[in-house]
PDB file of C-alpha atoms in Angstrom:
ATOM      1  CA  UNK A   1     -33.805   5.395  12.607  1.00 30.00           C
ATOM      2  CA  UNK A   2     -32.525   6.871   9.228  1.00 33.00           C
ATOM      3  CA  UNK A   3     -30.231   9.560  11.606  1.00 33.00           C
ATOM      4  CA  UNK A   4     -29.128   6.599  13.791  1.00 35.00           C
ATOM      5  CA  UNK A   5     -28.000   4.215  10.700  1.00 34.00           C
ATOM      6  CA  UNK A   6     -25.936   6.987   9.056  1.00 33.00           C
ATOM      7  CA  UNK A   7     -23.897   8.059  12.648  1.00 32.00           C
ATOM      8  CA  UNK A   8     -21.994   5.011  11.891  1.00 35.00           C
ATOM      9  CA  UNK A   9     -18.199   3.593  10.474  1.00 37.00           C
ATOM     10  CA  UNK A  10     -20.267   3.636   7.274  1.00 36.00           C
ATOM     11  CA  UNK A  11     -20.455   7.023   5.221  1.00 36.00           C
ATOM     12  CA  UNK A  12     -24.277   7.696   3.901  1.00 38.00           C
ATOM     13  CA  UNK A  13     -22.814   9.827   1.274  1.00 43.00           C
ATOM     14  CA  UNK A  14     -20.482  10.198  -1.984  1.00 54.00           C
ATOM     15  CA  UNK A  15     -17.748   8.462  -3.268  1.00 88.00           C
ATOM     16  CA  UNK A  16     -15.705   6.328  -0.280  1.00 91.00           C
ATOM     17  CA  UNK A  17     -13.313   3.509   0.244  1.00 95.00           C
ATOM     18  CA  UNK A  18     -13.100   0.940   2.968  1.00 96.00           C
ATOM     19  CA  UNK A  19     -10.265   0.482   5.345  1.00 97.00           C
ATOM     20  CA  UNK A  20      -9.080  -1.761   7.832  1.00 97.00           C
ATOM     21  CA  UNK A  21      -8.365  -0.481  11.414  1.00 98.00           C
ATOM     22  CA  UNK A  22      -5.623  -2.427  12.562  1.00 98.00           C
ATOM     23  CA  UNK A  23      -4.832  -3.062  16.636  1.00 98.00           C
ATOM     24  CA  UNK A  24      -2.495  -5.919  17.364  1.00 97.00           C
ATOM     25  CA  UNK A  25      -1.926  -5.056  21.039  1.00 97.00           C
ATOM     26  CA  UNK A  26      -3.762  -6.493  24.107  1.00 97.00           C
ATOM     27  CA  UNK A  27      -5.420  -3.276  24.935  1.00 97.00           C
ATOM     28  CA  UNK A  28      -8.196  -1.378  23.454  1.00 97.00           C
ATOM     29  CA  UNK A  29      -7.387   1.013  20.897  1.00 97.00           C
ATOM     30  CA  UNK A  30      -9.181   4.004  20.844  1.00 97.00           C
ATOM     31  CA  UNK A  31      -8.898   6.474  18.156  1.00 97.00           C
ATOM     32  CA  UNK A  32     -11.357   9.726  16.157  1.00 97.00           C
ATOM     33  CA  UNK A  33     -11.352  10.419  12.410  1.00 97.00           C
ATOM     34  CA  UNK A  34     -12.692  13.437  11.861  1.00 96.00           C
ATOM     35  CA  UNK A  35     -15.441  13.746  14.649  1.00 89.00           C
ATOM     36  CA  UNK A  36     -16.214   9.869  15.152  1.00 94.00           C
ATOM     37  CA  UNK A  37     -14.310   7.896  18.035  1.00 96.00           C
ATOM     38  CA  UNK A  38     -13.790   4.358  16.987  1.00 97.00           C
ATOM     39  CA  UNK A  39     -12.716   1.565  19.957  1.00 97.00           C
ATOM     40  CA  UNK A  40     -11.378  -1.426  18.449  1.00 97.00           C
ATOM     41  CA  UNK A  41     -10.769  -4.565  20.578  1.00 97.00           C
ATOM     42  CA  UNK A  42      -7.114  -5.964  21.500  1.00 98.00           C
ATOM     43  CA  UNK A  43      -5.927  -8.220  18.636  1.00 97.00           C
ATOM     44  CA  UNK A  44      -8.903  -6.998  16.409  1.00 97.00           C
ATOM     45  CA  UNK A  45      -9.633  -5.243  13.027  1.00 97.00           C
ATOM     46  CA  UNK A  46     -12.335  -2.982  12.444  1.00 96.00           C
ATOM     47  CA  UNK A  47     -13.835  -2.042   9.207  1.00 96.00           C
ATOM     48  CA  UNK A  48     -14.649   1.910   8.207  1.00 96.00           C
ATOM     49  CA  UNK A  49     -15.967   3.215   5.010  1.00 96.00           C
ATOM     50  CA  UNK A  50     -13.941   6.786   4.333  1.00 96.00           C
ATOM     51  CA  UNK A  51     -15.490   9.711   1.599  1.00 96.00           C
ATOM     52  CA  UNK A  52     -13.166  11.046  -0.944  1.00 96.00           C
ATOM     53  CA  UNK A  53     -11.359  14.301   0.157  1.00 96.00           C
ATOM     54  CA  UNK A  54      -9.619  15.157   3.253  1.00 97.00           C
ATOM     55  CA  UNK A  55      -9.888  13.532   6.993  1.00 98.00           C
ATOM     56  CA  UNK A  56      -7.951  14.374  10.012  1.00 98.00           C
ATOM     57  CA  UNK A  57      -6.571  11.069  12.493  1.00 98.00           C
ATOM     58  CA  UNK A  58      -6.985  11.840  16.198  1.00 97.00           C
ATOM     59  CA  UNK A  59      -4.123   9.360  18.206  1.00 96.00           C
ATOM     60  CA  UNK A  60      -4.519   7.944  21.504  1.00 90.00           C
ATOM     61  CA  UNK A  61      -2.183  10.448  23.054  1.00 90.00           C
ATOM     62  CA  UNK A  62      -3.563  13.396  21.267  1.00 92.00           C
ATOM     63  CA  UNK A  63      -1.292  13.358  17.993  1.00 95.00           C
ATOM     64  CA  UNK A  64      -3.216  14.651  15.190  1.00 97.00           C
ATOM     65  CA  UNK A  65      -2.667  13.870  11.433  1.00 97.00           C
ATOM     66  CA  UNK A  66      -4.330  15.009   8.413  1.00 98.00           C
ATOM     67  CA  UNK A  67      -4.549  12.309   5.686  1.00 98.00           C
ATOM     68  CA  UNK A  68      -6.438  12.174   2.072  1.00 98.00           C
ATOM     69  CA  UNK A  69      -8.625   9.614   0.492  1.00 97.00           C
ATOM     70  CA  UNK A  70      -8.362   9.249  -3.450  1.00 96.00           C
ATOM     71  CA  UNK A  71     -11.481   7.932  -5.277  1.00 95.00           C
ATOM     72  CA  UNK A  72      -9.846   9.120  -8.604  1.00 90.00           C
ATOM     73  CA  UNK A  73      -8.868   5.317  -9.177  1.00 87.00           C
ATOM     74  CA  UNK A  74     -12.339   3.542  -8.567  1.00 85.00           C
ATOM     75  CA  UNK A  75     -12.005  -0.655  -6.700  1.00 79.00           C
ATOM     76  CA  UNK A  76     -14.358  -2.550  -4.706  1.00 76.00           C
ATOM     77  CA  UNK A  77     -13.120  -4.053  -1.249  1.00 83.00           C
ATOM     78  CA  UNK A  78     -10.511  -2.808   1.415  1.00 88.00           C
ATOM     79  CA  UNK A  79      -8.149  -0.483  -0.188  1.00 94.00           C
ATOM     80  CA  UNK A  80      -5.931  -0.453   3.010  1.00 96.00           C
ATOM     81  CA  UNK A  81      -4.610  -0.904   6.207  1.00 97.00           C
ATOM     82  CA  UNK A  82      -4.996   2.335   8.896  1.00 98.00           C
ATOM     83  CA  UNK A  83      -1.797   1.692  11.178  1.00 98.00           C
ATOM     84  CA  UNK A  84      -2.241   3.321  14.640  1.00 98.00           C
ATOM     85  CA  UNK A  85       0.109   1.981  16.414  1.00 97.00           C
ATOM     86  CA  UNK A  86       2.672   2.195  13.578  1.00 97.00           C
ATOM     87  CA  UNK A  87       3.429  -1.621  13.680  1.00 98.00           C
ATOM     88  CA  UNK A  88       5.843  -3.501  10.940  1.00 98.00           C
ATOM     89  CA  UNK A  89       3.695  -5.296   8.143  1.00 98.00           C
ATOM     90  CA  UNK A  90       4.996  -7.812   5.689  1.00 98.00           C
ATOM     91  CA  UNK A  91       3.429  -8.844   3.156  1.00 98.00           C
ATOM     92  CA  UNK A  92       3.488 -12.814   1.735  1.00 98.00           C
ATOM     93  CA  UNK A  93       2.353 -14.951  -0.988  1.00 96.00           C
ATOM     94  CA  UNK A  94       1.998 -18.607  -0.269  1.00 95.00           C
ATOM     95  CA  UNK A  95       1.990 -20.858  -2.954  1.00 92.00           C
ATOM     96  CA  UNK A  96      -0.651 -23.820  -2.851  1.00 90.00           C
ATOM     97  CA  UNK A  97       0.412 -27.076  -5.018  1.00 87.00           C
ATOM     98  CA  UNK A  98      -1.930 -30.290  -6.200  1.00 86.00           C
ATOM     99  CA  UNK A  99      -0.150 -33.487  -5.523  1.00 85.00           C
ATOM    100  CA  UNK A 100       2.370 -34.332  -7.004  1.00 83.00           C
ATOM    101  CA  UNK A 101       3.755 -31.401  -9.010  1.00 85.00           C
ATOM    102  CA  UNK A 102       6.968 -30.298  -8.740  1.00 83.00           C
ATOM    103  CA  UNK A 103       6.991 -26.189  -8.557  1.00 83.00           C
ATOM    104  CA  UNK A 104       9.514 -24.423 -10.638  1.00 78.00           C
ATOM    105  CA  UNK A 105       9.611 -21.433  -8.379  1.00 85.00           C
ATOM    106  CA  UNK A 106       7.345 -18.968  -5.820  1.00 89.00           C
ATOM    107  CA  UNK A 107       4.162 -17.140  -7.086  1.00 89.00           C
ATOM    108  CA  UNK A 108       6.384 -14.092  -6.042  1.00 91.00           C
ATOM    109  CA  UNK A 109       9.696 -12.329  -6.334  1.00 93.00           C
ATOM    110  CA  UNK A 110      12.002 -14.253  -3.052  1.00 95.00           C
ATOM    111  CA  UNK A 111      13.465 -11.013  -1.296  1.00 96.00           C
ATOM    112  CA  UNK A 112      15.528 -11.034   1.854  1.00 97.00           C
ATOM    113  CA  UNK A 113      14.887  -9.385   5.089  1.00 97.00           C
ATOM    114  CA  UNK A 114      15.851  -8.226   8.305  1.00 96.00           C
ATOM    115  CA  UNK A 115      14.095  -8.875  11.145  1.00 95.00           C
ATOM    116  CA  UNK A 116      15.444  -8.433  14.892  1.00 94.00           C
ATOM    117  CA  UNK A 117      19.196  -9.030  13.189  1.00 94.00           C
ATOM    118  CA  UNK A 118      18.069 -12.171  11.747  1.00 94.00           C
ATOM    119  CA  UNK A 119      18.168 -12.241   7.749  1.00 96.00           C
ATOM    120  CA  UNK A 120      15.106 -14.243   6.590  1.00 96.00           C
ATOM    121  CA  UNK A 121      14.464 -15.614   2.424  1.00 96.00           C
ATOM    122  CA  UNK A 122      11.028 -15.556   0.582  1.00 96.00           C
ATOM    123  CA  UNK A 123       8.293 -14.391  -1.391  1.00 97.00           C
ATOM    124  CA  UNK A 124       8.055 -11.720   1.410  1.00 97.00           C
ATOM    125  CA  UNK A 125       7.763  -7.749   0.890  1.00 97.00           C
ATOM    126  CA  UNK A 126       8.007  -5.468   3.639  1.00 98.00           C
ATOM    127  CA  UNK A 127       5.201  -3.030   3.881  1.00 98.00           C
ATOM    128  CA  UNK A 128       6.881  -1.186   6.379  1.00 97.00           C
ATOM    129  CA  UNK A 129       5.117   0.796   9.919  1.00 97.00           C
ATOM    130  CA  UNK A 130       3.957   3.381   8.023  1.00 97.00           C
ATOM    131  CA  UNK A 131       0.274   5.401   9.385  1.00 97.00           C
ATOM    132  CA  UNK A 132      -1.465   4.147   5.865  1.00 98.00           C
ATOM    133  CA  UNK A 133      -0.812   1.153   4.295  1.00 97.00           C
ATOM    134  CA  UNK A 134      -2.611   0.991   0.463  1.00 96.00           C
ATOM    135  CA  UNK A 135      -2.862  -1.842  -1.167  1.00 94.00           C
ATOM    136  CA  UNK A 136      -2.053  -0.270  -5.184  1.00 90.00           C
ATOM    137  CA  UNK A 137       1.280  -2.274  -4.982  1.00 89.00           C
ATOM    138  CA  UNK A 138       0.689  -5.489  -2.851  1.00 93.00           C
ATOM    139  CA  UNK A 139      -2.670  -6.581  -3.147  1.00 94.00           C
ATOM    140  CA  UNK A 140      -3.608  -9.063  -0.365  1.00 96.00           C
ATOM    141  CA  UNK A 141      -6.176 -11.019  -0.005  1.00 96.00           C
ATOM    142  CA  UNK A 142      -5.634 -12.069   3.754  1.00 97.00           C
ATOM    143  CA  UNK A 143      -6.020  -9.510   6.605  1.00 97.00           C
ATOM    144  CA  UNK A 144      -3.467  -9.933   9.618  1.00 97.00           C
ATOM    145  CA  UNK A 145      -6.389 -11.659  11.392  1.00 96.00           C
ATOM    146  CA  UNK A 146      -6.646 -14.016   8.849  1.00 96.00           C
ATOM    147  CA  UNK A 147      -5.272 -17.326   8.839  1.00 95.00           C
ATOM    148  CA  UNK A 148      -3.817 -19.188   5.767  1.00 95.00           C
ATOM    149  CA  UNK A 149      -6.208 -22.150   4.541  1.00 92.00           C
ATOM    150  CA  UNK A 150      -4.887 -25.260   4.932  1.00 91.00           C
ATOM    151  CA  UNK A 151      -6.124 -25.962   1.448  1.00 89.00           C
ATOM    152  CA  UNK A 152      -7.680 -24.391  -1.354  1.00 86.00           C
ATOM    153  CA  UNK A 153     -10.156 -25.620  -4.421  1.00 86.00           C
ATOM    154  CA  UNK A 154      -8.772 -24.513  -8.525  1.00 80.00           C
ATOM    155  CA  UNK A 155      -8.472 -25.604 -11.498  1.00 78.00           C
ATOM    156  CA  UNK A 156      -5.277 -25.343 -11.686  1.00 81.00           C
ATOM    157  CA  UNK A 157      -1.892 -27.099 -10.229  1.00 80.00           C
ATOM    158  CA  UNK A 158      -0.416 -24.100  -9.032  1.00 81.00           C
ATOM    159  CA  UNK A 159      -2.315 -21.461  -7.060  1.00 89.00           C
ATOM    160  CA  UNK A 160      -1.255 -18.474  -4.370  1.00 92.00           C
ATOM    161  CA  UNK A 161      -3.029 -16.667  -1.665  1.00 95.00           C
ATOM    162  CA  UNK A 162      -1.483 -13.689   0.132  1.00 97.00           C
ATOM    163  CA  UNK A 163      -1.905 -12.436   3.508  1.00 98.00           C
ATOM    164  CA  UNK A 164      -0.724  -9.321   5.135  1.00 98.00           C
ATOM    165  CA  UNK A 165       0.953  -9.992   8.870  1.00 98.00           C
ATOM    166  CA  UNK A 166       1.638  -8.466  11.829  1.00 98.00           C
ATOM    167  CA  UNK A 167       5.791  -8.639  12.122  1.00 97.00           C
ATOM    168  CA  UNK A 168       5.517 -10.933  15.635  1.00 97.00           C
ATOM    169  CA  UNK A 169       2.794 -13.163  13.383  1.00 97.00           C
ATOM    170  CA  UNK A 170       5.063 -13.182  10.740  1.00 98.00           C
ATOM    171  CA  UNK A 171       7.992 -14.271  12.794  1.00 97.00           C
ATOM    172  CA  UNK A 172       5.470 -16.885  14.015  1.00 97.00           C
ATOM    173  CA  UNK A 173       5.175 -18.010  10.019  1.00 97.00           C
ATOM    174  CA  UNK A 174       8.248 -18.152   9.408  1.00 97.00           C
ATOM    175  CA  UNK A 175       9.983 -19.902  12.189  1.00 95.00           C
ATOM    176  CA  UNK A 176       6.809 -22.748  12.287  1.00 96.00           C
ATOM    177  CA  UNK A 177       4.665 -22.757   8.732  1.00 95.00           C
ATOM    178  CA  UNK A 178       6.660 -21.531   6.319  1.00 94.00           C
ATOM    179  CA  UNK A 179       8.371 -23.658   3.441  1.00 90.00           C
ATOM    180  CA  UNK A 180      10.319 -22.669   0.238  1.00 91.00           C
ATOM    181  CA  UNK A 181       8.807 -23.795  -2.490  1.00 89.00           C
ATOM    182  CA  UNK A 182      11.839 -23.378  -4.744  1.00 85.00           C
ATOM    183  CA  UNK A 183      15.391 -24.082  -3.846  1.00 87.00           C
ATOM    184  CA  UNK A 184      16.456 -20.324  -3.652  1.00 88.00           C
ATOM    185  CA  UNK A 185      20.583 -20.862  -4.085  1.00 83.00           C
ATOM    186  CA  UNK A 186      20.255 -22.233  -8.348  1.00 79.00           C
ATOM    187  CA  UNK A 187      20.505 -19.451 -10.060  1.00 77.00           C
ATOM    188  CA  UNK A 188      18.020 -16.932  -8.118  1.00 83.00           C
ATOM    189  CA  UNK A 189      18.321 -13.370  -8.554  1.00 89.00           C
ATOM    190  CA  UNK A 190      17.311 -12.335  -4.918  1.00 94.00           C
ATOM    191  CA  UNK A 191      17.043  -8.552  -3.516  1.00 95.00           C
ATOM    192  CA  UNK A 192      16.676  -6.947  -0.119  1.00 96.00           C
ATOM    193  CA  UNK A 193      13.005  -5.786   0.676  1.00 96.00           C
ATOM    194  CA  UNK A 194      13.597  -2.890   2.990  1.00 94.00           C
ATOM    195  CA  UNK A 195      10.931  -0.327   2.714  1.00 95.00           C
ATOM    196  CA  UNK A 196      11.166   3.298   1.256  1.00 93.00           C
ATOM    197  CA  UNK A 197       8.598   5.807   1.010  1.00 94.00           C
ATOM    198  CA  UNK A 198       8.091   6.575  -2.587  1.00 94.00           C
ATOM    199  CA  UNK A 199      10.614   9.765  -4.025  1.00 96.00           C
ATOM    200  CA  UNK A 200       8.696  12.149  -5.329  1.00 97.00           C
ATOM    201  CA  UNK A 201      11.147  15.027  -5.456  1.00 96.00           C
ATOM    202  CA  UNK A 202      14.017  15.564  -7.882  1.00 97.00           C
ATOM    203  CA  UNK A 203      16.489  18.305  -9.257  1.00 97.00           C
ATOM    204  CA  UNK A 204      17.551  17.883 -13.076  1.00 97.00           C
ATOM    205  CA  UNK A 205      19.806  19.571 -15.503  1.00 96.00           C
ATOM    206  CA  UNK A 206      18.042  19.340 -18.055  1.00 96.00           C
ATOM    207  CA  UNK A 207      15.183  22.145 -18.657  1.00 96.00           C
ATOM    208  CA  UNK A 208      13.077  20.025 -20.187  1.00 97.00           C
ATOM    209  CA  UNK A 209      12.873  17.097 -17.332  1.00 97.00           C
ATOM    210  CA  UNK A 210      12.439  19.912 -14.514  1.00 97.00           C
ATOM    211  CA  UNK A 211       9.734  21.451 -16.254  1.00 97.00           C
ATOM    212  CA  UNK A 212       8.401  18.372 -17.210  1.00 97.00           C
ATOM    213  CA  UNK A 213       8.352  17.478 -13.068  1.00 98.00           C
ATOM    214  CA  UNK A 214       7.531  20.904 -12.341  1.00 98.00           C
ATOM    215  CA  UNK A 215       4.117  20.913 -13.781  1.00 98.00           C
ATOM    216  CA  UNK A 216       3.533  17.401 -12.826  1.00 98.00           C
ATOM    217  CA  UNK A 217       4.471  18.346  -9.281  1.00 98.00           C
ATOM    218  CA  UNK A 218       1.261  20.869  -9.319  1.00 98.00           C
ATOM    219  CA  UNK A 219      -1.096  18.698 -10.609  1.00 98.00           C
ATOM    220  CA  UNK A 220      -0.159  16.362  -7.836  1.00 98.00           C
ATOM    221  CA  UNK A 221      -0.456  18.916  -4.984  1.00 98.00           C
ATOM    222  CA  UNK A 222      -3.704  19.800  -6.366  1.00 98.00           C
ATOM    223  CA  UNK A 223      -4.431  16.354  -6.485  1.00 98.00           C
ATOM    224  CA  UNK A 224      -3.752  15.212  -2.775  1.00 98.00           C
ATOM    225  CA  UNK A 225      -5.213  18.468  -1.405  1.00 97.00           C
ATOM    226  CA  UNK A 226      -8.812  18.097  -3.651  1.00 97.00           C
ATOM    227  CA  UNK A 227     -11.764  17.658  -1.693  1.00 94.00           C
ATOM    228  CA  UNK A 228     -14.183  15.513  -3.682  1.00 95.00           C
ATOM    229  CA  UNK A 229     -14.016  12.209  -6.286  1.00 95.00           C
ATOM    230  CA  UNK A 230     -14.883  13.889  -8.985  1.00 95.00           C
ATOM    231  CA  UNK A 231     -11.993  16.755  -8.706  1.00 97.00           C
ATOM    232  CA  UNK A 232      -9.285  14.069  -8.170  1.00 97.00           C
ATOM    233  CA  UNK A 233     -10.620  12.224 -11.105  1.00 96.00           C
ATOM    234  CA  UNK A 234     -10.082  15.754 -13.323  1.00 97.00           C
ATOM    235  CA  UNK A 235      -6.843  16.052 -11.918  1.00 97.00           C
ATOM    236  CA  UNK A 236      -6.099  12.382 -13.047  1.00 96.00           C
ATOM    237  CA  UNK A 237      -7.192  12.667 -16.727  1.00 97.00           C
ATOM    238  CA  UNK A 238      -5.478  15.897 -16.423  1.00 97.00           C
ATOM    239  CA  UNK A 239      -1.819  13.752 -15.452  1.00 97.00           C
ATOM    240  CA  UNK A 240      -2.274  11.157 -17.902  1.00 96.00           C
ATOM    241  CA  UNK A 241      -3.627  13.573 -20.587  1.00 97.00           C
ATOM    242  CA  UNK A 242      -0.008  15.539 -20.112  1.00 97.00           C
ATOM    243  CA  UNK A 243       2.012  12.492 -19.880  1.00 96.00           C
ATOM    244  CA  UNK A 244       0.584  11.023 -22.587  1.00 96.00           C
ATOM    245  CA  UNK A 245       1.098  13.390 -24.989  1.00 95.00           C
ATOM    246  CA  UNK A 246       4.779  15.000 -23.821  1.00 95.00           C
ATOM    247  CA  UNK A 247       6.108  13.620 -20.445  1.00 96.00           C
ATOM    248  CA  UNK A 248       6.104   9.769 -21.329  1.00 93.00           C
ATOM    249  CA  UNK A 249       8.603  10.830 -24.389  1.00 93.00           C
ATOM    250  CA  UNK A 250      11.170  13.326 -23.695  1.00 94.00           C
ATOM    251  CA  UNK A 251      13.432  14.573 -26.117  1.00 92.00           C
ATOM    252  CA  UNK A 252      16.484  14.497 -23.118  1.00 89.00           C
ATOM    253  CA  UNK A 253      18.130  11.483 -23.330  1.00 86.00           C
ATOM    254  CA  UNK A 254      20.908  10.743 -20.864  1.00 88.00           C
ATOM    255  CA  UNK A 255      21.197   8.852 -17.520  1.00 90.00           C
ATOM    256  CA  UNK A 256      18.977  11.502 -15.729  1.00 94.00           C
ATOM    257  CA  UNK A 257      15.989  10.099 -17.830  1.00 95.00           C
ATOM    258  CA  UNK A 258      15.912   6.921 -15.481  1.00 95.00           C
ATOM    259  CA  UNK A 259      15.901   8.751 -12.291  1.00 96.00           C
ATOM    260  CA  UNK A 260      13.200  10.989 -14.472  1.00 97.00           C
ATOM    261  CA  UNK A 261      10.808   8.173 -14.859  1.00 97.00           C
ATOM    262  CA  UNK A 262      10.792   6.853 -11.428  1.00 97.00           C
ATOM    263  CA  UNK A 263      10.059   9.659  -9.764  1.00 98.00           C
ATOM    264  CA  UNK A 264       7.308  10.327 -12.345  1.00 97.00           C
ATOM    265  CA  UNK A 265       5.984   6.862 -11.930  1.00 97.00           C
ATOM    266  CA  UNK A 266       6.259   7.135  -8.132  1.00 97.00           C
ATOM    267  CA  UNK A 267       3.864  10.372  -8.567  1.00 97.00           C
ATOM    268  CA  UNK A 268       1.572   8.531 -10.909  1.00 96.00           C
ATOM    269  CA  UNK A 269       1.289   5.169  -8.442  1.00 95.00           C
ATOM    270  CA  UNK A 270       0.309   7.753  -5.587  1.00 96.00           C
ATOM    271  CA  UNK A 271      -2.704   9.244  -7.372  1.00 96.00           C
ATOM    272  CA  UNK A 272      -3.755   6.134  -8.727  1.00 94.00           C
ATOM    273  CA  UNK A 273      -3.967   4.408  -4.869  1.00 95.00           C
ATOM    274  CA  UNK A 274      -6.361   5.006  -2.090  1.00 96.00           C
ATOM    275  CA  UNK A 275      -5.031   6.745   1.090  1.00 97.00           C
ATOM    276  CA  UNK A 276      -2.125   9.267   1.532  1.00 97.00           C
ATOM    277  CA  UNK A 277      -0.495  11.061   4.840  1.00 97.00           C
ATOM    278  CA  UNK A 278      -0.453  14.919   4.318  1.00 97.00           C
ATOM    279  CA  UNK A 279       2.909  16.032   5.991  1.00 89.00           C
ATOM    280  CA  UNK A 280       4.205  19.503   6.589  1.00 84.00           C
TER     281      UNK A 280
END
């Protein structure tokens, strides 16, 4: 019985996360990680706990892709979305009012974006079709099965929820649910959420910034590539210990410094998430 419970989506051993197997098409979706097949229904979700270290995804037609799962950055719940059919995800925060208040704005920066041609306005972010979708950046509470409550019970006049959707669900929203809750044209700064894998990769002039990436860069490479919890967590301390005490502060100054920290930070936000495709 013992044998029988662990052969399940549910490691029996060391550090893991949980993810959500997404399949919005009317078929069954059929995929392996590592050497388990996992069917999940049309227009289902299906749970699966992953170990730290590195996992390879089997495809439908064959396509194989090797992927890591970080533990260095502990969190209870779903850390992400696994995308195997490489489907468009946006993300959404919907605010919830008592009666009678007037809202000043959205819970949520109002982007724009482009869907089918059609330019759409909101406290929307697009996640994008990537293989792995982590949740470090937008945290949702709402899987793309999940509906919206029609109400919700706080303390408070002015709560949020947020959902992650499906793009031909969110189209759905939009066009039939969704309502500003802020008149977006007074004096709204609002951008264009189009996603963009994170840069990691840069070439400076200065010495000091180079070498400053440089032996970032290696840490991170170990880091991606480390096969248990408690070497990504050594590699971790190791980062912050370094950019604590000399990356965070360079003595370059100049406009390459701002390109400098964002690629940093980019590098940073990766180890510090939950799941990460290996590529070539």
């Amino acid at each position: 019985m013992l044998l029988a419970a662990c052969i399940t989506l549910t490691a029996c051993f060391g550090d893991s996360k949980e993810f959500l197997i997404d399949n919005p098409t009317g078929q069954p979706l059929t995929i392996s990680i590592d050497d388990q097949k996992i069917t999940v229904p049309a227009q289902a979700s299906q749970n699966i706990k992953l170990d730290a270290g590195q996992h390879t995804l089997t495809l439908e037609k064959g396509e194989k892709v090797n992927f890591s799962v970080f533990y260095a950055w502990p969190g209870s719940g779903e850390s992400g979305l696994i995308n195997p059919t490489r489907t468009r995800y946006i993300y959404v925060v919907q605010k919830y009012l008592a009666p009678g208040v007037q809202p000043a704005g959205e819970n949520s920066d109002v982007h724009t974006l482009t869907i089918d041609g059609q330019t759409v306005t909101g406290p929307f972010n697009d996640l994008g079709s990537e293989l792995f979708i982590d949740k470090f950046e937008n945290h949702w509470e709402l899987n793309p099965t999940e509906s919206f409550p029609q109400s919700m019970s706080s303390t408070s006049k002015d709560n949020y929820k947020t959902k992650i959707f499906r793009i031909q669900d969110f189209k759905y929203y939009y066009d039939n649910e969704f309502s500003p809750s802020a008149d977006y044209s007074k004096n709204m700064r609002i951008r264009e959420s189009r996603y963009q894998p994170p840069e990691i990769t840069a070439h400076f002039n200065s010495p000091e910034l180079q070498q400053n990436l440089d032996a970032a860069s290696k840490i991170y490479a170990a880091f991606i590539h480390a096969e248990s919890a408690s070497e990504q967590k050594d590699l971790l301390k190791e980062f912050e210990k370094q950019n604590r005490e000399k990356w965070r502060n360079p003595k370059t100054g100049g406009e390459e410094t701002t390109r400098y920290y964002e690629v940093m930070s980019n590098i940073n936000h990766i180890m510090m998430s939950s799941i990460l495709e290996l590529k070539p």
